[in-house]
CSV table of C-alpha atoms in Angstrom, one decimal:
chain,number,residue,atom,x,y,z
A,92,UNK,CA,-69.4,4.7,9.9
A,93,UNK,CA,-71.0,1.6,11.0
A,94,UNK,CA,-74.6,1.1,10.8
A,95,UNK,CA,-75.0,1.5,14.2
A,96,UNK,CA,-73.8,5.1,14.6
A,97,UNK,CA,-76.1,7.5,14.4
A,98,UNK,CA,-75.7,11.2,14.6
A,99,UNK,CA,-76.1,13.8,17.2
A,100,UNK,CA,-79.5,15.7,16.0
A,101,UNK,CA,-78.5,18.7,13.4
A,102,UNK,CA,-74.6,17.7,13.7
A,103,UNK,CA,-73.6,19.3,10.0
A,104,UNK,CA,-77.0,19.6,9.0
A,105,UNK,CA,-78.9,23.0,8.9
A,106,UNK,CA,-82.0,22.2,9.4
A,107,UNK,CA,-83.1,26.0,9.4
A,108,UNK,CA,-81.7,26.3,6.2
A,109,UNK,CA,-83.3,23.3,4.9
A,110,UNK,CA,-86.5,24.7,6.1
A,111,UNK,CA,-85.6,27.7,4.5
A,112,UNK,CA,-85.5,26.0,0.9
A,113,UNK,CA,-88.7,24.1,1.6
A,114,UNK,CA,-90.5,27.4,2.4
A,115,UNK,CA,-90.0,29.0,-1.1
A,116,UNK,CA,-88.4,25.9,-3.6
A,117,UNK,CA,-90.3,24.6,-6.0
A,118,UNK,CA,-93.2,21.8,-5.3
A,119,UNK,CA,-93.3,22.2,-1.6
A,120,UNK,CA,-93.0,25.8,-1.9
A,121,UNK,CA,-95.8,26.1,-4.3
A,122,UNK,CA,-97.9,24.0,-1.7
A,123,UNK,CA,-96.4,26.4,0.9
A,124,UNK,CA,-95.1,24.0,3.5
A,125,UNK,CA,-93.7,25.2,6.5
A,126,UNK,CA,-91.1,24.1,9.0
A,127,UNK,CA,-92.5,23.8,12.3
A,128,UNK,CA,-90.0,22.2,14.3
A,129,UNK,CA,-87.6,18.7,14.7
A,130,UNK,CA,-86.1,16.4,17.3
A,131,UNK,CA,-83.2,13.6,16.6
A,132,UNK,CA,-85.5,11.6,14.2
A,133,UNK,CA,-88.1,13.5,12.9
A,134,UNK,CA,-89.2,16.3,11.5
A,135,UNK,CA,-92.8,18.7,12.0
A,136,UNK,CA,-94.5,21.0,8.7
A,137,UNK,CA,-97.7,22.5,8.4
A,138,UNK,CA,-99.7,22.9,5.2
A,139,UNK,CA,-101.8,25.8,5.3
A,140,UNK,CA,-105.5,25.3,4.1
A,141,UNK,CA,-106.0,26.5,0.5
A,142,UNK,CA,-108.7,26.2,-2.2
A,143,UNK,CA,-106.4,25.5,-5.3
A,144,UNK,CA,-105.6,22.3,-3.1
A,145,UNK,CA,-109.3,21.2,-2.7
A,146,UNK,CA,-109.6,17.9,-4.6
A,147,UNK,CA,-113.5,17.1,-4.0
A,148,UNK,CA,-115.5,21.4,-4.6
A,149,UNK,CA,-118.5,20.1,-3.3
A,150,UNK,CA,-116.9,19.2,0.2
A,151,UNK,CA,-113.9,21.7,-0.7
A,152,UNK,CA,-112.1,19.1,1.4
A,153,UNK,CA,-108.3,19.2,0.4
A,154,UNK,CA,-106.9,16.7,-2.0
A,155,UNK,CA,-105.2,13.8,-0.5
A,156,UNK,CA,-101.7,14.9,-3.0
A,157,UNK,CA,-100.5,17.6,-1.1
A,158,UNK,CA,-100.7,15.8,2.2
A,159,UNK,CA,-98.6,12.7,1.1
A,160,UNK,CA,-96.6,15.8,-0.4
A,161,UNK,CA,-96.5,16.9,2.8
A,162,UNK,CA,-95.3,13.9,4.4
A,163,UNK,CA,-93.2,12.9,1.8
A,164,UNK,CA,-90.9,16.2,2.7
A,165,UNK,CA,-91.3,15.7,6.7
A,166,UNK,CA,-90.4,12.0,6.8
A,167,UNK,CA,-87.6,12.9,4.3
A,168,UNK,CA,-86.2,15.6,6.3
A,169,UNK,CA,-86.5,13.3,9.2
A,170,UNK,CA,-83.4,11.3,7.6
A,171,UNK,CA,-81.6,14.1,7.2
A,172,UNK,CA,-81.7,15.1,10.5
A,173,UNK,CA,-81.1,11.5,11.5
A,174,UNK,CA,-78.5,11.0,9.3
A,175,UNK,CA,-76.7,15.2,10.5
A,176,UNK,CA,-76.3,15.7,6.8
A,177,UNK,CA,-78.0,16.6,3.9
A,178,UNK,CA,-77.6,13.7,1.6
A,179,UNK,CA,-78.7,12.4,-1.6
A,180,UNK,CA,-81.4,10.1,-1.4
A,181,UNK,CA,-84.6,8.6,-3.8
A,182,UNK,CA,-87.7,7.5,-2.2
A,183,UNK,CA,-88.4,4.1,-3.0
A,184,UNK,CA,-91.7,3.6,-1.8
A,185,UNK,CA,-94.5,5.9,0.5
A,186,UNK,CA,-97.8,4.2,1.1
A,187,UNK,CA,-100.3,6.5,3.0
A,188,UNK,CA,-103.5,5.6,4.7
A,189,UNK,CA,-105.9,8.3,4.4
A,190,UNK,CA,-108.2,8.1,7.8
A,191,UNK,CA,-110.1,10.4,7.0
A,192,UNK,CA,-110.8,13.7,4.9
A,193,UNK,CA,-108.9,17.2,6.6
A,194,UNK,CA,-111.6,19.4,7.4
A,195,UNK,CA,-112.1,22.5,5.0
A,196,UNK,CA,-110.3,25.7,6.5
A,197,UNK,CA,-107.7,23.2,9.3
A,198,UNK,CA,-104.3,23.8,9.1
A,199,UNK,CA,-102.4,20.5,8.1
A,200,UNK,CA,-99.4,18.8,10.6
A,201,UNK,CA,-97.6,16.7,9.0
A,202,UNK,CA,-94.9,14.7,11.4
A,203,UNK,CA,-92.1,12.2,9.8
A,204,UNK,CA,-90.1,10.2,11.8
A,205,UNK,CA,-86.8,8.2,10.3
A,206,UNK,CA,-87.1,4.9,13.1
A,207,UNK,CA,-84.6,2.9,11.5
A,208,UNK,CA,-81.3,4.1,9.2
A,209,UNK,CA,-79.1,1.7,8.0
A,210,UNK,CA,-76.4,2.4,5.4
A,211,UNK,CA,-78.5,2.1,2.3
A,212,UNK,CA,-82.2,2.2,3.4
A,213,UNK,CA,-84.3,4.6,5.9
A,214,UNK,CA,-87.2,3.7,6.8
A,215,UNK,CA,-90.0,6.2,8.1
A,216,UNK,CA,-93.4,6.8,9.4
A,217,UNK,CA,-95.5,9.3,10.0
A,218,UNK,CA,-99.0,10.4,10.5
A,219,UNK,CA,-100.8,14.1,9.9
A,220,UNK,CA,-103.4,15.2,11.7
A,221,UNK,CA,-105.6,18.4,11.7
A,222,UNK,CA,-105.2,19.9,15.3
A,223,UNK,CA,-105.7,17.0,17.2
A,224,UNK,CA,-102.4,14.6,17.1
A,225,UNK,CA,-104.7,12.1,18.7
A,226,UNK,CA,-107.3,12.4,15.8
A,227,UNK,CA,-104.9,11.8,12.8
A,228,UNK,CA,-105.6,12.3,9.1
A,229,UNK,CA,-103.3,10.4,7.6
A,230,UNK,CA,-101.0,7.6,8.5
A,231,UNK,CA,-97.4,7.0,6.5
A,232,UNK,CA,-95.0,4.5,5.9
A,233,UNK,CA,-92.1,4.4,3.4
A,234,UNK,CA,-88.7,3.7,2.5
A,235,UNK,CA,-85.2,5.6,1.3
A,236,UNK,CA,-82.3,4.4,-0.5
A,237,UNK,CA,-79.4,6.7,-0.1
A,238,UNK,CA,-78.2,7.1,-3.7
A,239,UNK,CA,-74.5,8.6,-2.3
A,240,UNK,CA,-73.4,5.0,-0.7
A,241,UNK,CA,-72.6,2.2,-3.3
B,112,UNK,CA,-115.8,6.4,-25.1
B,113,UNK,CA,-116.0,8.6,-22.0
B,114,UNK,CA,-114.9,12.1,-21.1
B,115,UNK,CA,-112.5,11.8,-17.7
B,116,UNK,CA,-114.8,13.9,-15.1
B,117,UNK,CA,-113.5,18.0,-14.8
B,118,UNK,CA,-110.4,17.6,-12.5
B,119,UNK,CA,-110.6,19.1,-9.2
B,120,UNK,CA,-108.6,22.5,-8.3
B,121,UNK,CA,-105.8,20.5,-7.5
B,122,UNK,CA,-105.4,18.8,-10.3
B,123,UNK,CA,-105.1,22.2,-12.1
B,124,UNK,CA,-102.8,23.4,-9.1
B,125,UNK,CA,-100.7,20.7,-10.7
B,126,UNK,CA,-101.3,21.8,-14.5
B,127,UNK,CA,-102.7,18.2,-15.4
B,128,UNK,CA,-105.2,18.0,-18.4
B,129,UNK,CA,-107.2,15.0,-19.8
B,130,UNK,CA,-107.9,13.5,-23.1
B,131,UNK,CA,-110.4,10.4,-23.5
B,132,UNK,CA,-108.2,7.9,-25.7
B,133,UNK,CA,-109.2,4.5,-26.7
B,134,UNK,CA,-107.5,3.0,-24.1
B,135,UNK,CA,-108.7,5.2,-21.3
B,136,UNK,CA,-108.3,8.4,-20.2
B,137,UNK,CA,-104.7,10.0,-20.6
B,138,UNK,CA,-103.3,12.4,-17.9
B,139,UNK,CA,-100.7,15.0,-18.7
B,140,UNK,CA,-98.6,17.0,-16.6
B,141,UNK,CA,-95.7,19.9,-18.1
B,142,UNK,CA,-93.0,20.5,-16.0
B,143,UNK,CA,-93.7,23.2,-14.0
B,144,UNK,CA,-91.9,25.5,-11.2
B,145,UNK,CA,-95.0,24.3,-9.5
B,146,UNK,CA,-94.0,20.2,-10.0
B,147,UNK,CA,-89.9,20.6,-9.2
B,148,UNK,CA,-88.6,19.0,-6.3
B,149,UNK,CA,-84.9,19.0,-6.6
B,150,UNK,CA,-83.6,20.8,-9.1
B,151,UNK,CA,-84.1,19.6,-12.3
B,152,UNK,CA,-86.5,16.9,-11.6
B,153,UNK,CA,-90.1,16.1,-11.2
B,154,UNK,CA,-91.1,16.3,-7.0
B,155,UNK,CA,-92.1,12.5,-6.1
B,156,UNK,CA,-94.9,14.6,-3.9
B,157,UNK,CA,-96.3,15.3,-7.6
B,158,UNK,CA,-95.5,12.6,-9.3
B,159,UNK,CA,-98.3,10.8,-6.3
B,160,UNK,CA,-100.4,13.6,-6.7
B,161,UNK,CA,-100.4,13.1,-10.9
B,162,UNK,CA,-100.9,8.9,-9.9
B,163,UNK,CA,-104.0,9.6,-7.4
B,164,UNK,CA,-105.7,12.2,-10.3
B,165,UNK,CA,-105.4,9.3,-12.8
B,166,UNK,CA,-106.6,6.6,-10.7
B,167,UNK,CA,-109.7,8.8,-9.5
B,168,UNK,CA,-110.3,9.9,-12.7
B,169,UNK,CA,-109.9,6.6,-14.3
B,170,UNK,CA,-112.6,5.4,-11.9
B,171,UNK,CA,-114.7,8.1,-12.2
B,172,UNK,CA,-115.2,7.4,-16.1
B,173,UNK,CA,-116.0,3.7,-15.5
B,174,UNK,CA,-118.6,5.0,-13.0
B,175,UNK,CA,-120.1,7.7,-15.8
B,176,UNK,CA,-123.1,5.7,-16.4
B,177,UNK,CA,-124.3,6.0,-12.6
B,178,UNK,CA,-125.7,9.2,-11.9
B,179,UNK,CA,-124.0,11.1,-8.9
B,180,UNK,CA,-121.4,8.3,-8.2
B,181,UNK,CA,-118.6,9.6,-6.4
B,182,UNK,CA,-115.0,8.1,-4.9
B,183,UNK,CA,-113.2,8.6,-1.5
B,184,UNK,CA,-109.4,7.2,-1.4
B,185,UNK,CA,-109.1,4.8,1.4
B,186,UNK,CA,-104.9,4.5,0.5
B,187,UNK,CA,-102.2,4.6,-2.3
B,188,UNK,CA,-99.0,3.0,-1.9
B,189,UNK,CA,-96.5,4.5,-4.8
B,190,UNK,CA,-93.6,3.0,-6.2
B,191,UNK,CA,-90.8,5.2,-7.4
B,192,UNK,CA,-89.2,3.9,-10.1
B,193,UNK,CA,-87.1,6.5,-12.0
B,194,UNK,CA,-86.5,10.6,-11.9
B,195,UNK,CA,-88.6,12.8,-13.7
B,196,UNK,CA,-87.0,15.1,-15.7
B,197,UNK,CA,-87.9,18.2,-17.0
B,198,UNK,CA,-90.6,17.4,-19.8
B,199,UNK,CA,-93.9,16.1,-20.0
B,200,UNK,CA,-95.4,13.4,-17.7
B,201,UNK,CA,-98.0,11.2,-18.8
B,202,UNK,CA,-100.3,9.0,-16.5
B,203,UNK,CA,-102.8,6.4,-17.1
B,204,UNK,CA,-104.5,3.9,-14.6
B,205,UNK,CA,-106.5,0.1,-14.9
B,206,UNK,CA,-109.5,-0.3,-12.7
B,207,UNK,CA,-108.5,-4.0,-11.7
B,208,UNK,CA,-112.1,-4.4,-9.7
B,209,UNK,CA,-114.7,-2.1,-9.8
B,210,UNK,CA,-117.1,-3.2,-6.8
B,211,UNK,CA,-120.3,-1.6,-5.7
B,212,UNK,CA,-118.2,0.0,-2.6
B,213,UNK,CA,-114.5,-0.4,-3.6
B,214,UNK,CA,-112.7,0.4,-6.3
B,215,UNK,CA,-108.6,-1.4,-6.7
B,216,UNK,CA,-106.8,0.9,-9.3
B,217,UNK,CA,-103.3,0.9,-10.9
B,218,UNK,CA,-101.7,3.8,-12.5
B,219,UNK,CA,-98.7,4.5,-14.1
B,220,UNK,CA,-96.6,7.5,-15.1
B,221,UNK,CA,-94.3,7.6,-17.7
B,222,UNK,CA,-92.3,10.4,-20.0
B,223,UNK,CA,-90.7,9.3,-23.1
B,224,UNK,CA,-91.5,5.4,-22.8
B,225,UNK,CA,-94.2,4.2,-22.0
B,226,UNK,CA,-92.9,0.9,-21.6
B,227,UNK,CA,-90.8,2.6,-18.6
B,228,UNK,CA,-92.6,3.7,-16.3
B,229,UNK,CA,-91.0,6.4,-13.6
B,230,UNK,CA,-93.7,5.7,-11.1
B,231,UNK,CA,-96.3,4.2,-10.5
B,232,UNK,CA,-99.1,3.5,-7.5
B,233,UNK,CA,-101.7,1.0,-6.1
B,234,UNK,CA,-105.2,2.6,-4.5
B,235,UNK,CA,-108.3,1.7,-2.9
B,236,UNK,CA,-111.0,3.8,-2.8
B,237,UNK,CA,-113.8,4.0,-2.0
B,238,UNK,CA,-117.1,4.3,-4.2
B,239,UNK,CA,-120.7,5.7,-3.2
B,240,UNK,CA,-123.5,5.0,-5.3
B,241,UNK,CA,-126.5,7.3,-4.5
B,242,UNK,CA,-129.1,4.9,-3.4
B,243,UNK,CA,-131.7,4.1,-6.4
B,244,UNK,CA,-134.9,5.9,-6.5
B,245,UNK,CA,-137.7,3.9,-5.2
B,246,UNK,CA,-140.4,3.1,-7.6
């Protein structure tokens, strides 16, 4: 496959069944993400608002850990969908901007988007936001390396 | 040598503790159902989670002395170095400036070597000093 090619969107990848295991599988099911839906290149959860996630009790503002856990899984999925398989892969680096706090109570949307796949590295974005996709929370970008190709 | 402030519910949501060393304070996190990403290692999710609770807290004992001092983080950038597999992870972080309104930390997190770190991350945050009373 050159680098070029890309994918049709879900072509051997389940992405329902993905979303399946990130629903009740260890960290991200703890955390409780859920699948919310995906197009060719990215991928949507939510993180449901929850005080064992508050990181500041006085604010009871959620800590900013779950959300880059968030998007960590969102702009992962993203190269899987990309990619139409569910591939190894190790995340070299995520570095998140956090734009400001998610207010107590708000739903989280995290959205990851893989913008360029080449045959070792992905690289993503992404931003979360809570309720307003205009008024974002959080802004992410990070890198892939696909730990099957040599 | 200064107590790490009580960790937030997240940080227990995680199962980290803190113990004030010599060097700092030292962040511990067991592997968990709670911590797994794919099977049989630690979630990077957590591993940045862990990284962000020992720069905060590292932060937050340098600022013990000033009386209702708290920190925002402005951003983390986190390098991932090596798996995590299923034992202990330790963190620690260096306050590289502390400045009246922002703080650069570095932490670390390693398991059987400390000298190999698995991850590690870069934040800025943000520090608010309660204005001093007047007179």
């Amino acid at each position: 496959m050159s680098v070029q090619d890309r994918p049709a969107a879900g072509s051997g990848f389940d992405v329902t069944a993905a979303a399946r295991m990130v629903a009740t599988f260890g960290h991200n099911g703890a955390l409780g993400c859920r699948f919310l839906e995906h197009g060719a290149d990215w991928a949507e959860l939510a993180l449901d608002y929850r005080e064992d996630l508050i990181g500041d009790e006085e604010t009871g503002v959620l800590a900013s850990g779950p959300i880059i856990a968030l998007m960590d899984m969102a702009t992962s999925m993203s190269v899987w969908i990309r990619r139409g398989a569910f591939r190894p892969q190790a995340t070299l680096d995520l570095r998140i901007d956090y734009l400001r706090g998610a207010v107590p109570g708000r739903t989280v949307i995290g959205r990851g988007e893989c913008y360029r796949l080449s045959r070792r590295v992905a690289f993503v974005r992404g931003q979360a936001h809570d309720g307003d996709p205009a008024d974002p929370i959080a802004h992410v970008t990070g890198t892939f390396m696909m730990t099957d190709e040599a | 040598m200064v107590a790490p402030h009580v960790l937030p519910p997240y940080g227990r949501f995680l199962g980290i503790t803190a113990e004030a060393t010599d060097d700092g304070p030292l962040f511990v996190m067991p592997f968990t159902d709670a911590v797994v990403g794919r099977p049989h290692f630690v979630h990077g999710g957590a591993l940045a989670g862990l990284l962000e609770i020992a720069a905060v807290g590292t932060v937050m004992a340098a600022l013990a002395d000033v009386p209702g001092a708290s920190v925002k983080p402005i951003n983390v950038t986190v390098d991932f170095m090596r798996g995590g597999r299923e034992r202990d992870t330790y963190a620690a972080a260096i306050v590289s400036r502390l400045g009246n309104r922002i703080a650069n930390v570095e932490a670390f997190a390693w398991q059987e070597d400390r000298s190999k770190p698995i991850a590690s991350a870069r934040m800025n945050l943000m520090v608010r000093r309660p204005a001093k009373e007047e007179g």
